[in-house]
PDB file of C-alpha atoms in Angstrom:
ATOM      1  CA  UNK A  18      29.889  14.994 -13.348  1.00  0.00           C
ATOM      2  CA  UNK A  19      27.578  12.371 -14.546  1.00  0.00           C
ATOM      3  CA  UNK A  20      25.654  10.678 -11.699  1.00  0.00           C
ATOM      4  CA  UNK A  21      23.356   7.695 -11.935  1.00  0.00           C
ATOM      5  CA  UNK A  22      20.629   7.754  -9.193  1.00  0.00           C
ATOM      6  CA  UNK A  23      19.904   4.526  -7.376  1.00  0.00           C
ATOM      7  CA  UNK A  24      16.458   5.390  -6.052  1.00  0.00           C
ATOM      8  CA  UNK A  25      17.963   5.202  -2.473  1.00  0.00           C
ATOM      9  CA  UNK A  26      18.186   8.590  -0.651  1.00  0.00           C
ATOM     10  CA  UNK A  27      21.426  10.282  -0.992  1.00  0.00           C
ATOM     11  CA  UNK A  28      23.067   7.185  -2.592  1.00  0.00           C
ATOM     12  CA  UNK A  29      24.047   7.527  -6.398  1.00  0.00           C
ATOM     13  CA  UNK A  30      26.480   6.009  -8.960  1.00  0.00           C
ATOM     14  CA  UNK A  31      29.432   7.881  -9.838  1.00  0.00           C
ATOM     15  CA  UNK A  32      31.771   7.131 -12.850  1.00  0.00           C
ATOM     16  CA  UNK A  33      34.988   5.254 -11.593  1.00  0.00           C
ATOM     17  CA  UNK A  34      37.335   7.942 -12.880  1.00  0.00           C
ATOM     18  CA  UNK A  35      35.937  10.414 -10.082  1.00  0.00           C
ATOM     19  CA  UNK A  36      36.423   8.157  -7.438  1.00  0.00           C
ATOM     20  CA  UNK A  37      39.210  10.324  -6.113  1.00  0.00           C
ATOM     21  CA  UNK A  38      37.034  13.374  -5.819  1.00  0.00           C
ATOM     22  CA  UNK A  39      34.855  14.187  -2.667  1.00  0.00           C
ATOM     23  CA  UNK A  40      31.250  13.337  -3.321  1.00  0.00           C
ATOM     24  CA  UNK A  41      29.965  13.856   0.066  1.00  0.00           C
ATOM     25  CA  UNK A  42      28.044  10.802   1.392  1.00  0.00           C
ATOM     26  CA  UNK A  43      28.451   8.610  -1.935  1.00  0.00           C
ATOM     27  CA  UNK A  44      29.874   4.941  -2.355  1.00  0.00           C
ATOM     28  CA  UNK A  45      31.997   4.599  -5.216  1.00  0.00           C
ATOM     29  CA  UNK A  46      31.985   1.283  -6.558  1.00  0.00           C
ATOM     30  CA  UNK A  47      34.080  -0.334  -9.591  1.00  0.00           C
ATOM     31  CA  UNK A  48      31.956  -0.766 -12.529  1.00  0.00           C
ATOM     32  CA  UNK A  49      31.966  -4.655 -12.116  1.00  0.00           C
ATOM     33  CA  UNK A  50      29.662  -4.273  -9.250  1.00  0.00           C
ATOM     34  CA  UNK A  51      27.646  -1.630 -10.763  1.00  0.00           C
ATOM     35  CA  UNK A  52      26.602  -3.931 -13.635  1.00  0.00           C
ATOM     36  CA  UNK A  53      24.562  -5.961 -11.390  1.00  0.00           C
ATOM     37  CA  UNK A  54      21.944  -3.067 -10.390  1.00  0.00           C
ATOM     38  CA  UNK A  55      18.474  -3.327 -12.086  1.00  0.00           C
ATOM     39  CA  UNK A  56      18.102  -0.653 -14.726  1.00  0.00           C
ATOM     40  CA  UNK A  57      15.198   0.900 -13.047  1.00  0.00           C
ATOM     41  CA  UNK A  58      17.573   1.646  -9.736  1.00  0.00           C
ATOM     42  CA  UNK A  59      19.846   3.793 -12.043  1.00  0.00           C
ATOM     43  CA  UNK A  60      17.502   5.297 -14.471  1.00  0.00           C
ATOM     44  CA  UNK A  61      14.594   7.014 -12.529  1.00  0.00           C
ATOM     45  CA  UNK A  62      15.735   9.255  -9.638  1.00  0.00           C
ATOM     46  CA  UNK A  63      11.963   9.409  -8.222  1.00  0.00           C
ATOM     47  CA  UNK A  64      11.669   5.809  -8.377  1.00  0.00           C
ATOM     48  CA  UNK A  65      12.041   4.336  -4.680  1.00  0.00           C
ATOM     49  CA  UNK A  66       9.903   1.580  -5.070  1.00  0.00           C
ATOM     50  CA  UNK A  67      10.616  -1.908  -6.573  1.00  0.00           C
ATOM     51  CA  UNK A  68       7.842  -1.654  -9.159  1.00  0.00           C
ATOM     52  CA  UNK A  69       7.284   1.080 -11.435  1.00  0.00           C
ATOM     53  CA  UNK A  70       3.858   2.821 -11.543  1.00  0.00           C
ATOM     54  CA  UNK A  71       2.709   5.550 -13.595  1.00  0.00           C
ATOM     55  CA  UNK A  72       2.323   8.429 -11.105  1.00  0.00           C
ATOM     56  CA  UNK A  73      -1.372   9.287 -12.431  1.00  0.00           C
ATOM     57  CA  UNK A  74      -2.459   5.635 -12.196  1.00  0.00           C
ATOM     58  CA  UNK A  75      -0.908   5.235  -8.723  1.00  0.00           C
ATOM     59  CA  UNK A  76      -2.883   8.565  -7.655  1.00  0.00           C
ATOM     60  CA  UNK A  77      -6.152   6.979  -9.153  1.00  0.00           C
ATOM     61  CA  UNK A  78      -5.249   3.854  -6.958  1.00  0.00           C
ATOM     62  CA  UNK A  79      -4.864   5.762  -3.767  1.00  0.00           C
ATOM     63  CA  UNK A  80      -8.050   7.821  -4.513  1.00  0.00           C
ATOM     64  CA  UNK A  81     -10.038   4.572  -5.109  1.00  0.00           C
ATOM     65  CA  UNK A  82      -8.818   3.225  -1.678  1.00  0.00           C
ATOM     66  CA  UNK A  83      -9.309   6.555   0.230  1.00  0.00           C
ATOM     67  CA  UNK A  84     -13.075   6.335  -0.853  1.00  0.00           C
ATOM     68  CA  UNK A  85     -13.337   2.792   0.728  1.00  0.00           C
ATOM     69  CA  UNK A  86     -12.304   3.919   4.302  1.00  0.00           C
ATOM     70  CA  UNK A  87     -15.708   5.495   5.088  1.00  0.00           C
ATOM     71  CA  UNK A  88     -17.550   2.406   3.434  1.00  0.00           C
ATOM     72  CA  UNK A  89     -15.515  -0.089   5.817  1.00  0.00           C
ATOM     73  CA  UNK A  90     -16.493   2.358   8.864  1.00  0.00           C
ATOM     74  CA  UNK A  91     -20.076   1.783   8.008  1.00  0.00           C
ATOM     75  CA  UNK A  92     -19.848  -1.907   7.573  1.00  0.00           C
ATOM     76  CA  UNK A  93     -17.948  -2.159  10.780  1.00  0.00           C
ATOM     77  CA  UNK A  94     -20.915  -0.042  12.447  1.00  0.00           C
ATOM     78  CA  UNK A  95     -23.325  -2.725  10.904  1.00  0.00           C
ATOM     79  CA  UNK A  96     -21.221  -5.401  12.170  1.00  0.00           C
ATOM     80  CA  UNK A  97     -20.929  -4.150  15.678  1.00  0.00           C
ATOM     81  CA  UNK A  98     -24.889  -3.599  15.735  1.00  0.00           C
ATOM     82  CA  UNK A  99     -25.587  -6.934  14.187  1.00  0.00           C
ATOM     83  CA  UNK A 100     -23.172  -8.559  16.750  1.00  0.00           C
ATOM     84  CA  UNK A 101     -24.577  -6.957  19.791  1.00  0.00           C
ATOM     85  CA  UNK A 102     -28.270  -7.626  18.521  1.00  0.00           C
ATOM     86  CA  UNK A 103     -27.359 -11.297  18.114  1.00  0.00           C
ATOM     87  CA  UNK A 104     -27.535 -11.551  14.386  1.00  0.00           C
ATOM     88  CA  UNK A 105     -24.290 -13.489  14.015  1.00  0.00           C
ATOM     89  CA  UNK A 106     -25.030 -14.713  10.567  1.00  0.00           C
ATOM     90  CA  UNK A 107     -24.039 -11.617   8.648  1.00  0.00           C
ATOM     91  CA  UNK A 108     -20.654 -11.195   7.114  1.00  0.00           C
ATOM     92  CA  UNK A 109     -20.141  -7.931   8.978  1.00  0.00           C
ATOM     93  CA  UNK A 110     -20.999  -9.553  12.229  1.00  0.00           C
ATOM     94  CA  UNK A 111     -18.626 -12.466  11.530  1.00  0.00           C
ATOM     95  CA  UNK A 112     -15.755  -9.556  10.926  1.00  0.00           C
ATOM     96  CA  UNK A 113     -16.408  -8.132  14.256  1.00  0.00           C
ATOM     97  CA  UNK A 114     -16.414 -11.407  15.889  1.00  0.00           C
ATOM     98  CA  UNK A 115     -13.304 -12.294  14.403  1.00  0.00           C
ATOM     99  CA  UNK A 116     -11.786  -9.429  15.658  1.00  0.00           C
ATOM    100  CA  UNK A 117     -12.928 -10.024  19.005  1.00  0.00           C
ATOM    101  CA  UNK A 118     -11.427 -13.530  19.173  1.00  0.00           C
ATOM    102  CA  UNK A 119      -8.334 -11.930  18.142  1.00  0.00           C
ATOM    103  CA  UNK A 120      -8.274  -9.623  21.020  1.00  0.00           C
ATOM    104  CA  UNK A 121      -9.203  -6.447  19.101  1.00  0.00           C
ATOM    105  CA  UNK A 122     -11.807  -4.384  20.770  1.00  0.00           C
ATOM    106  CA  UNK A 123     -14.115  -3.067  18.035  1.00  0.00           C
ATOM    107  CA  UNK A 124     -15.884   0.138  19.050  1.00  0.00           C
ATOM    108  CA  UNK A 125     -17.595   2.648  16.706  1.00  0.00           C
ATOM    109  CA  UNK A 126     -15.509   5.470  17.818  1.00  0.00           C
ATOM    110  CA  UNK A 127     -12.502   3.532  17.282  1.00  0.00           C
ATOM    111  CA  UNK A 128     -13.486   2.333  13.860  1.00  0.00           C
ATOM    112  CA  UNK A 129     -14.497   5.960  13.103  1.00  0.00           C
ATOM    113  CA  UNK A 130     -11.152   7.327  14.192  1.00  0.00           C
ATOM    114  CA  UNK A 131      -9.146   4.660  11.938  1.00  0.00           C
ATOM    115  CA  UNK A 132     -11.232   5.438   9.085  1.00  0.00           C
ATOM    116  CA  UNK A 133     -10.236   9.206   9.363  1.00  0.00           C
ATOM    117  CA  UNK A 134      -6.843   8.050   9.594  1.00  0.00           C
ATOM    118  CA  UNK A 135      -6.435   5.848   6.774  1.00  0.00           C
ATOM    119  CA  UNK A 136      -3.937   6.940   4.520  1.00  0.00           C
ATOM    120  CA  UNK A 137      -2.222   4.500   2.139  1.00  0.00           C
ATOM    121  CA  UNK A 138       1.076   5.437   0.372  1.00  0.00           C
ATOM    122  CA  UNK A 139       1.863   4.735  -3.298  1.00  0.00           C
ATOM    123  CA  UNK A 140       3.945   1.432  -3.135  1.00  0.00           C
ATOM    124  CA  UNK A 141       2.586   0.735   0.447  1.00  0.00           C
ATOM    125  CA  UNK A 142      -1.075   0.504  -0.188  1.00  0.00           C
ATOM    126  CA  UNK A 143      -2.877  -1.403   2.820  1.00  0.00           C
ATOM    127  CA  UNK A 144      -6.108  -2.856   3.244  1.00  0.00           C
ATOM    128  CA  UNK A 145      -8.979  -0.196   4.466  1.00  0.00           C
ATOM    129  CA  UNK A 146     -11.027  -3.184   6.107  1.00  0.00           C
ATOM    130  CA  UNK A 147      -7.995  -4.435   8.265  1.00  0.00           C
ATOM    131  CA  UNK A 148      -6.991  -0.875   9.104  1.00  0.00           C
ATOM    132  CA  UNK A 149     -10.710   0.068  10.290  1.00  0.00           C
ATOM    133  CA  UNK A 150     -11.521  -3.054  12.065  1.00  0.00           C
ATOM    134  CA  UNK A 151      -8.160  -4.529  13.291  1.00  0.00           C
ATOM    135  CA  UNK A 152      -5.761  -1.541  13.146  1.00  0.00           C
ATOM    136  CA  UNK A 153      -3.466  -3.568  11.070  1.00  0.00           C
ATOM    137  CA  UNK A 154      -1.697  -2.593   7.987  1.00  0.00           C
ATOM    138  CA  UNK A 155      -2.121  -5.540   5.656  1.00  0.00           C
ATOM    139  CA  UNK A 156      -0.513  -4.961   2.274  1.00  0.00           C
ATOM    140  CA  UNK A 157      -2.807  -5.065  -0.774  1.00  0.00           C
ATOM    141  CA  UNK A 158      -2.157  -7.201  -4.049  1.00  0.00           C
ATOM    142  CA  UNK A 159      -3.044  -5.645  -7.340  1.00  0.00           C
ATOM    143  CA  UNK A 160      -4.429  -7.520 -10.184  1.00  0.00           C
ATOM    144  CA  UNK A 161      -4.214  -5.707 -13.561  1.00  0.00           C
ATOM    145  CA  UNK A 162      -7.306  -4.620 -15.390  1.00  0.00           C
ATOM    146  CA  UNK A 163      -8.488  -6.815 -18.468  1.00  0.00           C
ATOM    147  CA  UNK A 164     -11.459  -6.398 -20.806  1.00  0.00           C
ATOM    148  CA  UNK A 165     -13.960  -8.143 -18.525  1.00  0.00           C
ATOM    149  CA  UNK A 166     -13.045  -6.413 -15.148  1.00  0.00           C
ATOM    150  CA  UNK A 167     -11.221  -3.427 -13.776  1.00  0.00           C
ATOM    151  CA  UNK A 168      -7.780  -3.611 -11.815  1.00  0.00           C
ATOM    152  CA  UNK A 169      -8.448  -4.786  -8.416  1.00  0.00           C
ATOM    153  CA  UNK A 170      -6.530  -4.651  -4.944  1.00  0.00           C
ATOM    154  CA  UNK A 171      -7.160  -7.940  -2.837  1.00  0.00           C
ATOM    155  CA  UNK A 172      -6.073  -8.384   0.742  1.00  0.00           C
ATOM    156  CA  UNK A 173      -4.588 -11.798   1.831  1.00  0.00           C
ATOM    157  CA  UNK A 174      -5.381 -11.257   5.619  1.00  0.00           C
ATOM    158  CA  UNK A 175      -9.274 -10.533   5.453  1.00  0.00           C
ATOM    159  CA  UNK A 176     -10.095 -11.456   1.772  1.00  0.00           C
ATOM    160  CA  UNK A 177     -11.503  -7.824   0.733  1.00  0.00           C
ATOM    161  CA  UNK A 178     -11.139  -6.965  -2.767  1.00  0.00           C
ATOM    162  CA  UNK A 179     -11.230  -3.191  -4.142  1.00  0.00           C
ATOM    163  CA  UNK A 180     -11.667  -2.115  -7.645  1.00  0.00           C
ATOM    164  CA  UNK A 181      -9.085   0.268  -8.161  1.00  0.00           C
ATOM    165  CA  UNK A 182      -9.848   1.486 -11.647  1.00  0.00           C
ATOM    166  CA  UNK A 183     -12.698   1.856 -13.884  1.00  0.00           C
ATOM    167  CA  UNK A 184     -13.239  -1.135 -15.973  1.00  0.00           C
TER     168      UNK A 184
END
């Protein structure tokens, strides 16, 4: 039997001639409904995201973001110390003050805990800074690499930008 995978667990498309057979938990649709499915959903059984990403490239993105969590932890510690010491003009201290205004208690212990727990997944990459400082998973937007600059990931919530490839 020839099945086309949709990318959704347990859901595949089978030819209409096989509609009378028992396929388990399959939904058999007339071909007229199936033609509207985008090609990437029916061609790649491993793809569960809306964008196609080369696995090696995606792993490099994740590795680059994982390296940022300890840096964001150090930045949070500097911000906590600056804020406590009255140096409110540094960017790190402003970030801590912003978190405090939003009702998020920023402590060194909590920031370290979050930095160790930062684990983005392919297709659902989130901002290391927002996670370490605020405990929020803000999605990142990727900008393709050009000859002048590497690929970057930007956070719309805090404005952080990370290089995710070597330029």
